[in-house]
Short mmCIF file of C-alpha atoms and ligand atoms in Angstrom, two decimals:
data_model
loop_
_atom_site.label_atom_id
_atom_site.label_comp_id
_atom_site.label_asym_id
_atom_site.label_seq_id
_atom_site.Cartn_x
_atom_site.Cartn_y
_atom_site.Cartn_z
CA UNK A 272 0.02 0.00 0.00
CA UNK A 273 1.25 3.46 -0.85
CA UNK A 274 1.86 5.89 2.00
CA UNK A 275 -0.37 9.00 1.69
CA UNK A 276 1.61 11.97 0.35
CA UNK A 277 2.85 14.32 3.06
CA UNK A 278 0.79 17.47 3.18
CA UNK A 279 2.54 20.40 1.46
CA UNK A 280 2.62 23.00 4.21
CA UNK A 281 4.35 26.33 3.87
CA UNK A 282 7.35 26.79 6.21
CA UNK A 283 6.34 27.93 9.74
CA UNK A 284 5.35 31.55 9.50
CA UNK A 285 7.60 34.09 11.28
CA UNK A 286 5.96 37.50 11.79
CA UNK A 287 9.25 39.26 12.60
CA UNK A 288 9.75 42.24 10.30
CA UNK A 289 6.81 41.44 8.12
CA UNK A 290 5.31 44.58 6.72
CA UNK A 291 1.67 45.66 6.71
CA UNK A 292 -0.03 48.39 4.72
CA UNK A 293 -3.50 49.47 5.94
CA UNK A 294 -6.01 51.44 3.85
CA UNK A 295 -8.64 53.01 6.06
CA UNK A 296 -12.12 53.97 4.82
CA UNK A 297 -14.86 55.69 6.77
CA UNK A 298 -15.19 57.31 10.19
CA UNK A 299 -12.89 58.03 13.13
CA UNK A 300 -13.89 54.73 14.65
CA UNK A 301 -12.17 52.99 11.77
CA UNK A 302 -9.13 55.26 12.07
CA UNK A 303 -9.00 54.24 15.73
CA UNK A 304 -9.37 50.52 14.80
CA UNK A 305 -6.52 50.86 12.36
CA UNK A 306 -4.31 52.10 15.24
CA UNK A 307 -5.36 49.08 17.27
CA UNK A 308 -4.59 46.75 14.34
CA UNK A 309 -1.09 48.26 14.04
CA UNK A 310 -0.70 47.94 17.83
CA UNK A 311 -1.62 44.25 17.80
CA UNK A 312 0.55 43.45 14.78
CA UNK A 313 3.40 45.58 16.16
CA UNK A 314 3.46 43.44 19.34
CA UNK A 315 3.75 40.39 17.09
CA UNK A 316 6.77 41.78 15.23
CA UNK A 317 5.15 43.46 12.21
CA UNK A 318 6.06 46.94 10.99
CA UNK A 319 3.78 49.38 9.20
CA UNK A 320 4.64 50.52 5.70
CA UNK A 321 3.03 53.34 3.75
CA UNK A 322 4.23 51.74 0.53
CA UNK A 323 2.02 48.82 -0.61
CA UNK A 324 4.76 47.56 -2.94
CA UNK A 325 6.85 46.69 0.16
CA UNK A 326 3.98 45.01 2.04
CA UNK A 327 3.49 41.35 2.99
CA UNK A 328 -0.10 42.13 3.96
CA UNK A 329 -2.48 44.77 2.62
CA UNK A 330 -5.55 45.38 4.79
CA UNK A 331 -8.57 47.39 3.78
CA UNK A 332 -10.39 48.63 6.92
CA UNK A 333 -13.81 49.04 5.32
CA UNK A 334 -16.87 51.20 5.89
CA UNK A 335 -20.43 50.16 5.01
CA UNK A 336 -22.09 53.50 5.67
CA UNK A 337 -21.50 54.87 2.19
CA UNK A 338 -22.82 53.66 -1.10
CA UNK A 339 -21.57 50.44 -2.72
CA UNK A 340 -18.82 49.74 -0.15
CA UNK A 341 -18.03 46.26 -1.52
CA UNK A 342 -17.33 47.70 -4.91
CA UNK A 343 -14.91 50.15 -3.37
CA UNK A 344 -12.99 47.35 -1.64
CA UNK A 345 -12.84 45.14 -4.71
CA UNK A 346 -11.75 48.13 -6.78
CA UNK A 347 -8.95 48.98 -4.35
CA UNK A 348 -7.64 45.42 -4.11
CA UNK A 349 -8.03 44.53 -7.80
CA UNK A 350 -5.84 47.54 -8.65
CA UNK A 351 -3.18 45.96 -6.39
CA UNK A 352 -3.38 42.50 -7.95
CA UNK A 353 -0.15 43.02 -9.96
CA UNK A 354 1.61 43.35 -6.58
CA UNK A 355 0.48 39.86 -5.71
CA UNK A 356 1.93 38.54 -8.93
CA UNK A 357 5.22 40.24 -8.22
CA UNK A 358 5.31 39.05 -4.60
CA UNK A 359 3.54 35.70 -4.10
CA UNK A 360 3.81 35.95 -0.30
CA UNK A 361 1.59 39.03 -0.32
CA UNK A 362 -1.80 38.56 1.35
CA UNK A 363 -4.95 40.69 1.06
CA UNK A 364 -7.30 41.18 4.06
CA UNK A 365 -10.53 43.00 4.69
CA UNK A 366 -11.69 44.18 8.10
CA UNK A 367 -14.17 46.75 9.41
CA UNK A 368 -17.90 46.96 8.87
CA UNK A 369 -18.11 45.36 5.41
CA UNK A 370 -16.03 42.45 6.62
CA UNK A 371 -18.36 42.04 9.56
CA UNK A 372 -21.46 42.27 7.38
CA UNK A 373 -20.41 39.88 4.60
CA UNK A 374 -17.94 37.56 6.36
CA UNK A 375 -17.17 34.35 4.56
CA UNK A 376 -19.17 35.34 1.49
CA UNK A 377 -16.50 37.93 0.66
CA UNK A 378 -13.99 35.09 0.40
CA UNK A 379 -16.34 33.21 -1.92
CA UNK A 380 -17.00 36.26 -4.07
CA UNK A 381 -13.46 37.63 -4.30
CA UNK A 382 -10.81 34.88 -4.84
CA UNK A 383 -7.85 37.05 -4.08
CA UNK A 384 -8.96 38.06 -0.57
CA UNK A 385 -7.09 35.88 1.92
CA UNK A 386 -8.47 36.94 5.32
CA UNK A 387 -11.67 38.63 6.56
CA UNK A 388 -12.18 39.67 10.14
CA UNK A 389 -14.61 41.89 12.06
CA UNK A 390 -13.93 44.72 14.55
CA UNK A 391 -14.31 42.46 17.57
CA UNK A 392 -11.63 40.08 16.24
CA UNK A 393 -8.70 42.57 16.01
CA UNK A 394 -6.95 40.97 19.00
CA UNK A 395 -7.09 37.61 17.15
CA UNK A 396 -5.31 38.93 14.07
CA UNK A 397 -1.90 37.21 14.69
CA UNK A 398 -3.67 33.83 14.96
CA UNK A 399 -5.80 34.58 11.85
CA UNK A 400 -2.65 35.36 9.89
CA UNK A 401 -0.85 32.29 11.22
CA UNK A 402 -3.78 30.12 10.18
CA UNK A 403 -3.88 31.72 6.75
CA UNK A 404 -0.15 30.99 6.35
CA UNK A 405 -0.90 27.23 6.68
CA UNK A 406 -2.76 27.58 3.35
CA UNK A 407 -6.34 28.36 4.45
CA UNK A 408 -8.33 31.43 3.63
CA UNK A 409 -9.89 32.59 6.90
CA UNK A 410 -13.01 34.54 7.85
CA UNK A 411 -13.53 35.38 11.52
CA UNK A 412 -16.40 37.73 12.30
CA UNK A 413 -17.97 36.57 15.59
CA UNK A 414 -19.24 39.51 17.68
CA UNK A 415 -18.31 39.44 21.32
CA UNK A 416 -21.02 38.82 23.90
CA UNK A 417 -21.61 42.39 25.29
CA UNK A 418 -21.23 41.08 28.82
CA UNK A 419 -17.61 40.04 28.29
CA UNK A 420 -16.29 42.34 25.56
CA UNK A 421 -12.72 43.38 26.41
CA UNK A 422 -11.52 46.66 24.97
CA UNK A 423 -7.96 46.59 23.65
CA UNK A 424 -5.85 48.71 25.94
CA UNK A 425 -4.52 51.94 24.55
CA UNK A 426 -0.82 51.94 23.66
CA UNK A 427 0.29 55.57 24.22
CA UNK A 428 3.68 54.93 22.63
CA UNK A 429 2.11 54.82 19.12
CA UNK A 430 0.83 58.43 19.43
CA UNK A 431 3.00 60.88 17.56
CA UNK A 432 1.03 64.12 17.66
CA UNK A 433 -0.78 66.30 20.22
CA UNK A 434 -4.22 64.97 19.35
CA UNK A 435 -5.49 61.45 19.86
CA UNK A 436 -8.69 59.44 19.52
CA UNK A 437 -9.92 57.33 22.37
CA UNK A 438 -12.83 54.95 22.12
CA UNK A 439 -15.15 54.99 25.16
CA UNK A 440 -17.75 52.50 23.94
CA UNK A 441 -18.56 50.22 21.08
CA UNK A 442 -21.80 49.36 19.27
CA UNK A 443 -25.15 51.03 19.41
CA UNK A 444 -28.60 50.16 20.78
CA UNK A 445 -30.58 52.73 18.75
CA UNK A 446 -31.38 50.82 15.54
CA UNK A 447 -32.19 53.84 13.35
CA UNK A 448 -34.02 52.37 10.40
CA UNK A 449 -31.38 53.07 7.76
CA UNK A 450 -28.25 52.26 9.73
CA UNK A 451 -26.14 49.16 9.61
CA UNK A 452 -24.00 49.95 12.64
CA UNK A 453 -25.93 47.99 15.34
CA UNK A 454 -25.67 44.86 13.08
CA UNK A 455 -21.96 45.14 12.32
CA UNK A 456 -20.71 46.65 15.57
CA UNK A 457 -23.11 44.90 17.93
CA UNK A 458 -24.92 46.18 20.97
CA UNK A 459 -23.59 49.05 23.05
CA UNK A 460 -20.80 48.33 25.52
CA UNK A 461 -19.27 51.18 27.56
CA UNK A 462 -15.67 51.18 28.62
CA UNK A 463 -15.45 51.67 32.42
CA UNK A 464 -14.94 55.30 33.33
CA UNK A 465 -11.88 54.55 35.48
CA UNK A 466 -10.24 52.94 32.46
CA UNK A 467 -11.11 55.92 30.23
CA UNK A 468 -9.59 58.40 32.72
CA UNK A 469 -6.43 56.25 33.18
CA UNK A 470 -6.00 55.97 29.43
CA UNK A 471 -6.38 59.76 28.99
CA UNK A 472 -3.74 60.25 31.71
CA UNK A 473 -1.40 57.83 29.90
CA UNK A 474 -1.87 59.75 26.63
CA UNK A 475 -1.14 63.08 28.39
CA UNK A 476 2.07 61.61 29.78
CA UNK A 477 3.39 61.10 26.23
CA UNK A 478 2.48 64.60 25.11
CA UNK A 479 -1.12 64.31 23.91
CA UNK A 480 -2.96 67.57 24.68
CA UNK A 481 -6.29 66.99 22.95
CA UNK A 482 -8.40 63.85 23.14
CA UNK A 483 -11.49 63.02 21.01
CA UNK A 484 -13.75 60.54 22.79
CA UNK A 485 -15.30 58.18 20.28
CA UNK A 486 -18.53 56.17 20.24
CA UNK A 487 -21.47 55.63 17.91
CA UNK A 488 -23.74 57.39 20.41
CA UNK A 489 -21.60 58.87 23.17
CA UNK A 490 -24.55 60.52 24.84
CA UNK A 491 -25.80 57.03 25.82
CA UNK A 492 -22.46 56.28 27.48
CA UNK A 493 -22.85 54.29 30.71
CA UNK A 494 -26.47 53.35 30.19
CA UNK A 495 -25.51 49.70 29.56
CA UNK A 496 -23.37 49.39 32.68
CA UNK A 497 -24.65 49.68 36.27
CA UNK A 498 -22.61 52.06 38.41
CA UNK A 499 -20.96 53.95 35.52
CA UNK A 500 -21.35 57.73 35.42
CA UNK A 501 -23.43 59.51 32.79
CA UNK A 502 -21.63 60.94 29.74
CA UNK A 503 -21.75 64.45 31.24
CA UNK A 504 -20.04 63.16 34.41
CA UNK A 505 -17.50 61.29 32.34
CA UNK A 506 -16.71 64.51 30.48
CA UNK A 507 -16.11 66.33 33.75
CA UNK A 508 -13.73 63.58 34.88
CA UNK A 509 -11.78 63.59 31.66
CA UNK A 510 -11.63 67.38 31.52
CA UNK A 511 -10.07 67.35 35.00
CA UNK A 512 -6.99 65.45 33.85
CA UNK A 513 -4.05 67.74 34.42
CA UNK A 514 -2.14 68.63 31.26
CA UNK A 515 -5.07 67.95 28.90
CA UNK A 516 -5.98 71.13 27.07
CA UNK A 517 -8.98 70.03 25.06
CA UNK A 518 -11.68 67.34 24.99
CA UNK A 519 -13.82 66.63 21.93
CA UNK A 520 -16.33 63.89 21.27
CA UNK A 521 -18.29 62.25 18.42
CA UNK A 522 -20.96 61.18 17.75
CA UNK A 523 -23.94 62.60 19.62
CA UNK A 524 -27.55 61.56 19.24
CA UNK A 525 -30.18 64.32 19.70
CA UNK A 526 -32.56 62.05 21.61
CA UNK A 527 -29.85 61.28 24.21
CA UNK A 528 -28.28 64.78 24.27
CA UNK A 529 -29.45 65.74 27.74
CA UNK A 530 -29.38 69.13 29.46
CA UNK A 531 -26.50 68.12 31.73
CA UNK A 532 -24.23 67.28 28.74
CA UNK A 533 -25.20 70.40 26.79
CA UNK A 534 -24.62 72.62 29.80
CA UNK A 535 -21.06 71.27 30.20
CA UNK A 536 -20.12 73.43 27.23
CA UNK A 537 -20.64 76.44 29.46
CA UNK A 538 -18.88 75.09 32.54
CA UNK A 539 -15.91 73.04 31.36
CA UNK A 540 -13.19 75.33 29.98
CA UNK A 541 -11.35 72.47 28.28
CA UNK A 542 -14.44 71.17 26.46
CA UNK A 543 -13.81 72.28 22.89
CA UNK A 544 -16.40 74.66 21.38
CA UNK A 545 -17.82 72.24 18.82
CA UNK A 546 -20.74 69.84 18.70
CA UNK A 547 -21.71 67.49 15.91
CA UNK A 548 -25.40 66.69 16.37
CA UNK A 549 -26.75 64.72 13.39
CA UNK A 550 -30.38 65.68 12.56
CA UNK A 551 -30.84 63.66 9.29
CA UNK A 552 -34.11 65.35 8.26
CA UNK A 553 -36.18 68.47 8.98
CA UNK A 554 -39.45 66.56 8.60
CA UNK A 555 -41.13 65.05 11.63
CA UNK A 556 -42.72 62.38 9.50
CA UNK A 557 -39.34 61.30 8.00
CA UNK A 558 -37.73 61.45 11.44
CA UNK A 559 -40.43 59.16 12.78
CA UNK A 560 -39.95 56.65 9.98
CA UNK A 561 -36.21 56.77 10.47
CA UNK A 562 -36.86 55.80 14.15
CA UNK A 563 -34.78 58.63 15.36
CA UNK A 564 -36.68 59.21 18.58
CA UNK A 565 -36.98 63.00 18.43
CA UNK A 566 -38.83 65.61 16.38
CA UNK A 567 -37.74 68.90 14.91
CA UNK A 568 -38.90 70.90 17.96
CA UNK A 569 -36.73 68.77 20.26
CA UNK A 570 -33.76 69.09 17.94
CA UNK A 571 -33.97 72.87 17.71
CA UNK A 572 -34.41 73.08 21.46
CA UNK A 573 -31.09 71.15 21.86
CA UNK A 574 -29.35 73.64 19.56
CA UNK A 575 -30.77 76.62 21.42
CA UNK A 576 -29.74 75.16 24.78
CA UNK A 577 -26.15 74.53 23.78
CA UNK A 578 -25.87 77.99 22.16
CA UNK A 579 -27.11 79.56 25.39
CA UNK A 580 -24.53 77.57 27.40
CA UNK A 581 -21.72 78.37 24.98
CA UNK A 582 -22.26 81.31 22.63
CA UNK A 583 -20.13 80.97 19.47
CA UNK A 584 -20.01 77.15 19.61
CA UNK A 585 -19.52 75.60 16.16
CA UNK A 586 -22.36 73.27 15.29
CA UNK A 587 -22.37 70.64 12.56
CA UNK A 588 -24.83 68.01 11.45
CA UNK A 589 -25.71 65.23 8.99
CA UNK A 590 -28.56 65.19 6.50
CA UNK A 591 -29.92 62.34 4.39
CA UNK A 592 -31.96 63.37 1.37
CA UNK A 593 -34.31 61.11 -0.52
CA UNK A 594 -35.19 58.76 2.31
CA UNK A 595 -38.06 56.42 1.18
CA UNK A 596 -41.28 58.38 1.08
CA UNK A 597 -39.61 61.80 1.40
CA UNK A 598 -42.04 64.20 -0.30
CA UNK A 599 -41.13 67.59 -1.75
CA UNK A 600 -42.79 69.11 1.35
CA UNK A 601 -40.60 66.96 3.63
CA UNK A 602 -37.52 68.14 1.78
CA UNK A 603 -38.62 71.80 2.03
CA UNK A 604 -38.90 71.22 5.80
CA UNK A 605 -35.27 70.06 5.74
CA UNK A 606 -34.24 73.20 3.87
CA UNK A 607 -36.07 75.30 6.46
CA UNK A 608 -34.27 73.53 9.30
CA UNK A 609 -30.86 74.01 7.67
CA UNK A 610 -31.67 77.75 7.14
CA UNK A 611 -32.76 78.13 10.78
CA UNK A 612 -30.05 76.01 12.42
CA UNK A 613 -27.23 77.96 10.82
CA UNK A 614 -24.76 75.15 11.08
CA UNK A 615 -21.05 75.77 10.64
CA UNK A 616 -20.79 72.74 8.48
CA UNK A 617 -23.04 69.95 7.20
CA UNK A 618 -22.40 66.46 5.88
CA UNK A 619 -25.18 65.62 3.43
CA UNK A 620 -25.81 62.40 1.53
CA UNK A 621 -28.29 60.79 -0.84
CA UNK A 622 -30.13 57.91 0.77
CA UNK A 623 -29.17 54.41 -0.42
CA UNK A 624 -30.42 51.20 1.26
CA UNK A 625 -28.11 49.07 3.37
CA UNK A 626 -29.05 45.41 3.13
CA UNK A 627 -30.37 43.98 6.43
CA UNK A 628 -31.69 47.29 7.76
CA UNK A 629 -35.40 48.08 8.32
CA UNK A 630 -35.40 50.84 5.72
CA UNK A 631 -34.02 48.43 3.06
CA UNK A 632 -37.35 46.56 3.25
CA UNK A 633 -39.21 49.72 2.10
CA UNK A 634 -39.28 50.78 -1.56
CA UNK A 635 -36.47 53.22 -2.34
CA UNK A 636 -38.95 55.40 -4.18
CA UNK A 637 -37.29 58.82 -4.60
CA UNK A 638 -35.77 58.85 -8.11
CA UNK A 639 -31.97 59.23 -8.28
CA UNK A 640 -32.30 62.47 -10.31
CA UNK A 641 -34.57 63.92 -7.63
CA UNK A 642 -32.15 62.84 -4.86
CA UNK A 643 -29.28 64.50 -6.73
CA UNK A 644 -31.27 67.74 -7.18
CA UNK A 645 -32.25 67.84 -3.49
CA UNK A 646 -28.67 67.18 -2.46
CA UNK A 647 -27.40 69.97 -4.69
CA UNK A 648 -29.92 72.39 -3.20
CA UNK A 649 -29.15 71.60 0.43
CA UNK A 650 -25.39 71.72 -0.20
CA UNK A 651 -25.68 75.06 -1.99
CA UNK A 652 -27.64 76.51 0.90
CA UNK A 653 -25.17 75.23 3.44
CA UNK A 654 -22.19 76.50 1.40
CA UNK A 655 -23.52 80.02 1.67
CA UNK A 656 -24.12 79.66 5.42
CA UNK A 657 -20.67 78.09 5.98
CA UNK A 658 -19.03 80.93 4.06
CA UNK A 659 -20.79 83.48 6.30
CA UNK A 660 -19.73 81.54 9.44
CA UNK A 661 -16.13 81.39 8.22
CA UNK A 662 -16.06 85.11 7.39
CA UNK A 663 -17.06 85.76 10.99
CA UNK A 664 -13.53 84.70 12.01
CA UNK A 665 -11.86 87.58 10.20
CA UNK A 666 -10.11 89.87 12.74
CA UNK A 667 -10.95 87.58 15.66
CA UNK A 668 -8.45 86.19 18.12
CA UNK A 669 -8.38 82.40 18.35
CA UNK A 670 -6.51 80.03 20.61
CA UNK A 671 -4.92 77.41 18.43
CA UNK A 672 -3.42 74.04 19.40
CA UNK A 673 -0.35 73.59 17.23
CA UNK A 674 -0.30 70.23 15.42
CA UNK A 675 2.92 70.64 13.44
CA UNK A 676 4.36 71.97 10.20
CA UNK A 677 1.74 73.05 7.64
CA UNK A 678 1.52 71.56 4.18
CA UNK A 679 3.47 74.56 2.90
CA UNK A 680 6.06 74.42 5.65
CA UNK A 681 9.23 76.35 5.13
CA UNK A 682 12.18 76.94 7.42
CA UNK A 683 14.56 79.91 7.41
CA UNK A 684 14.69 82.78 4.97
CA UNK A 685 16.81 85.90 5.00
CA UNK A 686 18.87 84.53 7.87
CA UNK A 687 15.84 84.44 10.17
CA UNK A 688 14.09 81.31 11.35
CA UNK A 689 10.54 81.19 10.07
CA UNK A 690 8.36 78.10 10.17
CA UNK A 691 4.87 77.63 8.81
CA UNK A 692 2.73 75.64 11.20
CA UNK A 693 -0.85 74.60 11.48
CA UNK A 694 -3.29 73.91 14.27
CA UNK A 695 -6.97 74.02 15.14
CA UNK A 696 -9.18 76.44 16.92
CA UNK A 697 -11.38 75.27 19.71
CA UNK A 698 -14.15 75.23 17.10
CA UNK A 699 -12.04 72.78 15.05
CA UNK A 700 -11.10 75.05 12.16
CA UNK A 701 -7.59 74.71 10.72
CA UNK A 702 -5.36 77.80 10.99
CA UNK A 703 -2.01 78.29 9.26
CA UNK A 704 0.51 80.79 10.55
CA UNK A 705 4.24 81.55 10.77
CA UNK A 706 6.34 81.22 13.92
CA UNK A 707 9.92 82.13 14.76
CA UNK A 708 10.85 78.75 16.17
CA UNK A 709 11.02 75.20 14.80
CA UNK A 710 7.74 73.33 14.50
CA UNK A 711 8.82 70.64 16.98
CA UNK A 712 9.07 73.27 19.74
CA UNK A 713 5.61 74.52 19.03
CA UNK A 714 3.78 71.23 18.61
CA UNK A 715 1.21 70.66 21.34
CA UNK A 716 1.35 74.27 22.54
CA UNK A 717 -1.52 76.71 22.65
CA UNK A 718 -1.00 79.98 20.82
CA UNK A 719 -3.21 83.03 20.50
CA UNK A 720 -3.56 83.97 16.81
CA UNK A 721 -5.19 86.90 15.09
CA UNK A 722 -7.08 85.81 12.03
CA UNK A 723 -6.00 87.87 8.95
CA UNK A 724 -7.40 85.83 6.09
CA UNK A 725 -10.34 83.47 5.54
CA UNK A 726 -9.98 80.72 2.93
CA UNK A 727 -12.83 78.36 2.00
CA UNK A 728 -11.98 75.69 4.63
CA UNK A 729 -9.14 77.16 6.69
CA UNK A 730 -7.81 80.39 8.13
CA UNK A 731 -4.51 82.31 8.07
CA UNK A 732 -3.29 84.32 10.97
CA UNK A 733 -0.50 86.02 12.95
CA UNK A 734 0.76 85.02 16.36
CA UNK A 735 -0.21 87.37 19.17
CA UNK A 736 1.13 85.41 22.16
CA UNK A 737 1.96 81.96 23.43
CA UNK A 738 -0.26 80.67 26.15
CA UNK A 739 1.46 79.53 29.33
CA UNK A 740 1.80 75.68 29.58
S1 SF4 B 49 -27.58 56.17 16.62
FE1 SF4 B 49 -26.12 56.35 14.96
S2 SF4 B 49 -24.98 54.46 14.99
FE2 SF4 B 49 -26.79 54.09 16.19
S3 SF4 B 49 -28.28 53.22 14.77
FE3 SF4 B 49 -28.63 55.45 14.81
S4 SF4 B 49 -27.40 56.24 13.12
FE4 SF4 B 49 -26.71 54.18 13.55
#
């Protein structure tokens, strides 16, 4: 009898000095997850490369919020297929929301994807890669049980600038009709407040001066965990960390935006003067069908309250046009809301169904041409409002947190040191200005700047004084 042939295994995989290139689509949560992926792989010996031609693994951290996300992933990776031919050891992976949503079917559909994993499986990535290197294509997308989800600890050593993101919760319990997030990120789980504060302190110790707290619905923070403080109380605890200059947060939900949280903008000096409060529609009937849990009156009351607490606060929002059943009258109501709200900026999109959501079961009945026309109208209105808001900065004095050299950085000139740097106002507008020191000395410092020029999305100014550290 013949002996069975020995299985042809690849040599044992050694992660040391393997290189990973990550392409990140979507929101800050995905940017944050990319940091965690690099942290996990870094601990296993991998190094990041910004050059995909040098990579042993290319990962696409995907987003399913926008239209045709699968197509975007396939387009990105298919353009890189020649790299696989040149380097047979190269692997392609997909993670993030699309990976979570489609799982193994992505492997079936796209033969050149080697691994697929969901946001809750980031910590398992070294094992997923090792399994793939034995010759198997691997999909791992189990969501954690909310009762025992473990957040990956923050690694402050990977932070290189004065601003950092910090996740304070995962998932969402709201189930807005059009949104895929509760299905791909799971139910809400809040990170314990003591851990959040300790992580902020560890970031401050390495030079971080501004933290953006992240969650799908930060206003519901703590509601899933007995004994945890409310979001307003968490803000107060984070703002009290010595050495932290600014706190920001995204994303808020108008139904959960309570008075205590809104009033914090008037009482916490380090709470940055900016609030993103997505409204989605100016029609009560559309809001009801979107299952948003508030009406226009409640929304406008939230804006009025936060403006009373913090005059001059920058407000931004999201709008979806062409939701199923949106009539011309519904859309005019949205236009009226945008006119009245006077947002500093607005992110507006045409509705498109996400498979698996409640809204996807309803006929997508607003024609594409009508959606496009409505989008153009709302964007044109907002452009004129945003321009007026930006012009309001001319001649004002703003305190800017310096991030580093500007895109047009220059050093020296006529024997005198002159560096172009950039940073953000408390209202989150980018300001470019010249300083008489090197950028590294200025990074992470607060500087008072007079605004001399308003550009479409940024400002230019002149230093008045450096704030004391
Ligand atoms: S609150 Fe936000 S993340 Fe949660 S379901 Fe609604 S839109 Fe999606």
